[in-house]
Each structure stands twice: as C-alpha cells, then as structure tokens.
Amino acid sequence: MYPSPFPEENERSNQSSISLTDETGRSLECYVEHSLEVDEQEYFLLLPVDSPVEIFAWQTDGEAEEAVLVEDDATIEKIFSTAQAVLSEQNLVLKNTAYALTASGELPDIEESDIFTLEIEDEGTDLEPEQLQLLASFYHEEQEYAIYTPLDPLLFFARISSQGKPELLSPEEFREFQPFLEEHLFNEVD
C-alpha cells in the first residue's frame, strides 16, 4: 500500500487557497503549499483542492494496446457525462475545471492491481515514469476509456498579475524560476 502524498482534509483546514481561472472562464481551487517573494513579486506553489484525473483512450495497434491521453476539449465534452456517471458510482464527482479535470470525494484505497505506469517520452529529456491509479473504465461509441488519478501530486506555479489575479507561469518562465523555487524548498526542508 502506498501512503497518500496529499495531506488529510483536517490538516488543510487552516491553509489558504487561491482560485486559478483559465481563458475559458473555468476555475480551479488550489491550496497554497508554499509562497515566496523574489524581486518584489510573490509566487505560489499550488495543489488542487480536488483530486486531478486524466482520461485515456485505449488504442489497439496489432497485438499491442496503448493508452492515449484525451486532451482535446471536443472529445472530453463528448464523453464527460458518461465519465461523470461511472465516477458517481464511487461517490466521486467529476469536474471540468481549469487546467485539469478533477474529482471531488474520497478516492478508493490504492490496490496494486489498479496502478498503471505511464512511460513519458520527451526528446532529449529523461522523465520519470508517472504512476496512476485506475478509478473507472467505460465505453463510449465502442471506444474504451479509463479514468486515472496520479499518485504523485499535481502542482501548479503561479504569481499574482498586475491586475491582482493569480496566473500560471509559462513553461519558459517556470524554467527560469525553477532554481529559486528549488533553493527555497530545499532551505525549508533543512
């Protein structure tokens, strides 16, 4: 059995939160894990309040089966009500939130047989495989889908914009800022 990387709900009661909003107006409520100030700009490391989920479509290529992450909004919109229904059988509520799909409710205990390891291929980068917990699977128009939640926390890095609203850093900005973040977190651990 794997320990949950997420603090229990009662540990979160005194923690502040921030709501991220995407360009379509969807929001994602997040706990503030850490904040730091660099050059008079405040930055936040954020953890979604609800559990992030990912939906994969299973594709068969000859003998091999491959899981393909469903990322396009049109497909998600088409399968959303079915995915919502299968998760509701586990007392989970699927939400189409900003930047990630999420599910509220208590996740089932992790069973070794429900863990899926996703090998991430990125040219020139050695990325660690991601471990995911299977929550449910379903069919829509003869296509098999599976809903997973990552075992490692999904974190976002944001700052407060000049308009006073939280905004995500671009991947380029994050790469520039990453050494400051690692130094800050490393100092906190000491």
mmCIF file of N, CA, C and O in Angstrom, residues 84-130:
data_model
loop_
_atom_site.group_PDB
_atom_site.id
_atom_site.type_symbol
_atom_site.label_atom_id
_atom_site.label_comp_id
_atom_site.label_asym_id
_atom_site.label_seq_id
_atom_site.Cartn_x
_atom_site.Cartn_y
_atom_site.Cartn_z
ATOM 1 N N GLN A 84 -18.627 11.028 -15.915
ATOM 2 C CA GLN A 84 -19.219 11.537 -14.673
ATOM 3 C C GLN A 84 -20.097 10.458 -14.026
ATOM 4 O O GLN A 84 -20.047 10.259 -12.805
ATOM 5 N N ALA A 85 -20.863 9.752 -14.842
ATOM 6 C CA ALA A 85 -21.763 8.714 -14.325
ATOM 7 C C ALA A 85 -20.984 7.549 -13.709
ATOM 8 O O ALA A 85 -21.344 7.069 -12.626
ATOM 9 N N VAL A 86 -19.909 7.098 -14.356
ATOM 10 C CA VAL A 86 -19.162 5.959 -13.802
ATOM 11 C C VAL A 86 -18.423 6.343 -12.529
ATOM 12 O O VAL A 86 -18.284 5.527 -11.625
ATOM 13 N N LEU A 87 -17.954 7.593 -12.432
ATOM 14 C CA LEU A 87 -17.302 8.025 -11.194
ATOM 15 C C LEU A 87 -18.312 8.218 -10.064
ATOM 16 O O LEU A 87 -17.984 8.003 -8.898
ATOM 17 N N SER A 88 -19.542 8.609 -10.410
ATOM 18 C CA SER A 88 -20.559 8.799 -9.367
ATOM 19 C C SER A 88 -20.896 7.486 -8.675
ATOM 20 O O SER A 88 -21.325 7.485 -7.520
ATOM 21 N N GLU A 89 -20.669 6.359 -9.343
ATOM 22 C CA GLU A 89 -20.881 5.044 -8.722
ATOM 23 C C GLU A 89 -19.909 4.821 -7.568
ATOM 24 O O GLU A 89 -20.135 3.964 -6.722
ATOM 25 N N GLN A 90 -18.808 5.587 -7.538
ATOM 26 C CA GLN A 90 -17.816 5.506 -6.455
ATOM 27 C C GLN A 90 -17.917 6.729 -5.536
ATOM 28 O O GLN A 90 -16.974 7.031 -4.802
ATOM 29 N N ASN A 91 -19.027 7.437 -5.620
ATOM 30 C CA ASN A 91 -19.258 8.651 -4.831
ATOM 31 C C ASN A 91 -18.223 9.738 -5.123
ATOM 32 O O ASN A 91 -17.826 10.489 -4.235
ATOM 33 N N LEU A 92 -17.774 9.800 -6.372
ATOM 34 C CA LEU A 92 -16.863 10.845 -6.831
ATOM 35 C C LEU A 92 -17.610 11.739 -7.819
ATOM 36 O O LEU A 92 -18.427 11.261 -8.600
ATOM 37 N N VAL A 93 -17.308 13.030 -7.781
ATOM 38 C CA VAL A 93 -17.941 13.989 -8.683
ATOM 39 C C VAL A 93 -16.879 14.525 -9.635
ATOM 40 O O VAL A 93 -15.922 15.178 -9.203
ATOM 41 N N LEU A 94 -17.037 14.222 -10.932
ATOM 42 C CA LEU A 94 -16.101 14.686 -11.950
ATOM 43 C C LEU A 94 -16.403 16.142 -12.272
ATOM 44 O O LEU A 94 -17.558 16.523 -12.456
ATOM 45 N N LYS A 95 -15.333 16.957 -12.347
ATOM 46 C CA LYS A 95 -15.483 18.387 -12.640
ATOM 47 C C LYS A 95 -14.565 18.775 -13.795
ATOM 48 O O LYS A 95 -13.407 18.369 -13.826
ATOM 49 N N ASN A 96 -15.105 19.564 -14.712
ATOM 50 C CA ASN A 96 -14.307 20.072 -15.832
ATOM 51 C C ASN A 96 -13.738 21.421 -15.411
ATOM 52 O O ASN A 96 -14.262 22.473 -15.737
ATOM 53 N N THR A 97 -12.659 21.382 -14.645
ATOM 54 C CA THR A 97 -12.048 22.573 -14.062
ATOM 55 C C THR A 97 -10.931 23.104 -14.954
ATOM 56 O O THR A 97 -10.516 22.446 -15.912
ATOM 57 N N ALA A 98 -10.435 24.276 -14.621
ATOM 58 C CA ALA A 98 -9.342 24.888 -15.372
ATOM 59 C C ALA A 98 -8.079 24.039 -15.255
ATOM 60 O O ALA A 98 -7.778 23.516 -14.183
ATOM 61 N N TYR A 99 -7.366 23.903 -16.345
ATOM 62 C CA TYR A 99 -6.040 23.275 -16.432
ATOM 63 C C TYR A 99 -6.002 21.775 -16.186
ATOM 64 O O TYR A 99 -5.011 21.133 -16.500
ATOM 65 N N ALA A 100 -7.031 21.194 -15.589
ATOM 66 C CA ALA A 100 -7.067 19.747 -15.351
ATOM 67 C C ALA A 100 -8.483 19.335 -14.975
ATOM 68 O O ALA A 100 -9.200 20.094 -14.332
ATOM 69 N N LEU A 101 -8.860 18.132 -15.370
ATOM 70 C CA LEU A 101 -10.102 17.572 -14.847
ATOM 71 C C LEU A 101 -9.845 17.190 -13.396
ATOM 72 O O LEU A 101 -8.739 16.780 -13.045
ATOM 73 N N THR A 102 -10.850 17.322 -12.548
ATOM 74 C CA THR A 102 -10.695 16.935 -11.152
ATOM 75 C C THR A 102 -11.907 16.139 -10.705
ATOM 76 O O THR A 102 -12.962 16.160 -11.347
ATOM 77 N N ALA A 103 -11.734 15.439 -9.594
ATOM 78 C CA ALA A 103 -12.836 14.688 -8.988
ATOM 79 C C ALA A 103 -12.851 15.002 -7.502
ATOM 80 O O ALA A 103 -11.813 14.962 -6.838
ATOM 81 N N SER A 104 -14.025 15.330 -6.993
ATOM 82 C CA SER A 104 -14.157 15.556 -5.554
ATOM 83 C C SER A 104 -14.760 14.315 -4.926
ATOM 84 O O SER A 104 -15.484 13.562 -5.568
ATOM 85 N N GLY A 105 -14.441 14.108 -3.667
ATOM 86 C CA GLY A 105 -14.888 12.926 -2.951
ATOM 87 C C GLY A 105 -13.682 12.123 -2.505
ATOM 88 O O GLY A 105 -12.539 12.446 -2.834
ATOM 89 N N GLU A 106 -13.943 11.078 -1.750
ATOM 90 C CA GLU A 106 -12.862 10.253 -1.228
ATOM 91 C C GLU A 106 -12.453 9.192 -2.242
ATOM 92 O O GLU A 106 -13.267 8.373 -2.666
ATOM 93 N N LEU A 107 -11.169 9.230 -2.619
ATOM 94 C CA LEU A 107 -10.650 8.257 -3.575
ATOM 95 C C LEU A 107 -10.625 6.870 -2.932
ATOM 96 O O LEU A 107 -10.396 6.750 -1.728
ATOM 97 N N PRO A 108 -10.835 5.819 -3.742
ATOM 98 C CA PRO A 108 -10.741 4.469 -3.188
ATOM 99 C C PRO A 108 -9.310 4.159 -2.763
ATOM 100 O O PRO A 108 -8.361 4.790 -3.231
ATOM 101 N N ASP A 109 -9.170 3.187 -1.861
ATOM 102 C CA ASP A 109 -7.842 2.740 -1.450
ATOM 103 C C ASP A 109 -7.082 2.244 -2.675
ATOM 104 O O ASP A 109 -7.669 1.705 -3.617
ATOM 105 N N ILE A 110 -5.782 2.422 -2.639
ATOM 106 C CA ILE A 110 -4.940 2.024 -3.770
ATOM 107 C C ILE A 110 -4.690 0.523 -3.722
ATOM 108 O O ILE A 110 -4.218 -0.012 -2.721
ATOM 109 N N GLU A 111 -5.044 -0.133 -4.806
ATOM 110 C CA GLU A 111 -4.768 -1.557 -4.975
ATOM 111 C C GLU A 111 -3.620 -1.679 -5.976
ATOM 112 O O GLU A 111 -3.604 -0.987 -6.990
ATOM 113 N N GLU A 112 -2.680 -2.553 -5.678
ATOM 114 C CA GLU A 112 -1.524 -2.746 -6.569
ATOM 115 C C GLU A 112 -1.979 -3.047 -8.005
ATOM 116 O O GLU A 112 -1.386 -2.561 -8.968
ATOM 117 N N SER A 113 -3.061 -3.796 -8.152
ATOM 118 C CA SER A 113 -3.548 -4.167 -9.486
ATOM 119 C C SER A 113 -4.145 -2.981 -10.240
ATOM 120 O O SER A 113 -4.334 -3.049 -11.453
ATOM 121 N N ASP A 114 -4.468 -1.881 -9.548
ATOM 122 C CA ASP A 114 -5.059 -0.701 -10.182
ATOM 123 C C ASP A 114 -4.025 0.348 -10.566
ATOM 124 O O ASP A 114 -4.377 1.426 -11.040
ATOM 125 N N ILE A 115 -2.740 0.045 -10.377
ATOM 126 C CA ILE A 115 -1.695 1.024 -10.691
ATOM 127 C C ILE A 115 -1.221 0.810 -12.125
ATOM 128 O O ILE A 115 -0.923 -0.300 -12.552
ATOM 129 N N PHE A 116 -1.183 1.919 -12.849
ATOM 130 C CA PHE A 116 -0.740 1.943 -14.242
ATOM 131 C C PHE A 116 0.484 2.841 -14.304
ATOM 132 O O PHE A 116 0.472 3.955 -13.781
ATOM 133 N N THR A 117 1.567 2.349 -14.907
ATOM 134 C CA THR A 117 2.778 3.155 -15.044
ATOM 135 C C THR A 117 2.855 3.663 -16.468
ATOM 136 O O THR A 117 2.863 2.885 -17.420
ATOM 137 N N LEU A 118 2.888 4.993 -16.593
ATOM 138 C CA LEU A 118 2.929 5.642 -17.890
ATOM 139 C C LEU A 118 4.355 6.072 -18.167
ATOM 140 O O LEU A 118 4.925 6.884 -17.433
ATOM 141 N N GLU A 119 4.943 5.512 -19.213
ATOM 142 C CA GLU A 119 6.287 5.906 -19.637
ATOM 143 C C GLU A 119 6.147 7.181 -20.447
ATOM 144 O O GLU A 119 5.403 7.226 -21.421
ATOM 145 N N ILE A 120 6.850 8.228 -20.045
ATOM 146 C CA ILE A 120 6.745 9.513 -20.718
ATOM 147 C C ILE A 120 7.941 9.686 -21.636
ATOM 148 O O ILE A 120 9.085 9.625 -21.188
ATOM 149 N N GLU A 121 7.653 9.878 -22.921
ATOM 150 C CA GLU A 121 8.720 10.066 -23.899
ATOM 151 C C GLU A 121 8.793 11.532 -24.277
ATOM 152 O O GLU A 121 7.809 12.124 -24.697
ATOM 153 N N ASP A 122 9.955 12.117 -24.082
ATOM 154 C CA ASP A 122 10.194 13.508 -24.433
ATOM 155 C C ASP A 122 11.618 13.591 -24.944
ATOM 156 O O ASP A 122 12.556 13.238 -24.239
ATOM 157 N N GLU A 123 11.768 14.043 -26.176
ATOM 158 C CA GLU A 123 13.093 14.074 -26.793
ATOM 159 C C GLU A 123 14.084 14.866 -25.949
ATOM 160 O O GLU A 123 13.806 15.981 -25.540
ATOM 161 N N GLY A 124 15.226 14.258 -25.699
ATOM 162 C CA GLY A 124 16.298 14.941 -25.000
ATOM 163 C C GLY A 124 16.113 15.080 -23.503
ATOM 164 O O GLY A 124 16.939 15.656 -22.829
ATOM 165 N N THR A 125 15.011 14.559 -22.968
ATOM 166 C CA THR A 125 14.752 14.690 -21.533
ATOM 167 C C THR A 125 14.507 13.310 -20.946
ATOM 168 O O THR A 125 13.808 12.505 -21.523
ATOM 169 N N ASP A 126 15.109 13.070 -19.811
ATOM 170 C CA ASP A 126 14.904 11.824 -19.095
ATOM 171 C C ASP A 126 13.817 12.040 -18.048
ATOM 172 O O ASP A 126 14.104 12.506 -16.945
ATOM 173 N N LEU A 127 12.571 11.749 -18.381
ATOM 174 C CA LEU A 127 11.475 11.962 -17.446
ATOM 175 C C LEU A 127 11.144 10.667 -16.724
ATOM 176 O O LEU A 127 11.186 9.589 -17.304
ATOM 177 N N GLU A 128 10.824 10.805 -15.443
ATOM 178 C CA GLU A 128 10.431 9.653 -14.642
ATOM 179 C C GLU A 128 9.072 9.137 -15.105
ATOM 180 O O GLU A 128 8.200 9.933 -15.454
ATOM 181 N N PRO A 129 8.860 7.824 -15.084
ATOM 182 C CA PRO A 129 7.536 7.305 -15.404
ATOM 183 C C PRO A 129 6.522 7.813 -14.373
ATOM 184 O O PRO A 129 6.851 8.033 -13.213
ATOM 185 N N GLU A 130 5.287 8.030 -14.829
ATOM 186 C CA GLU A 130 4.237 8.514 -13.941
ATOM 187 C C GLU A 130 3.365 7.335 -13.525
ATOM 188 O O GLU A 130 2.964 6.532 -14.361
#
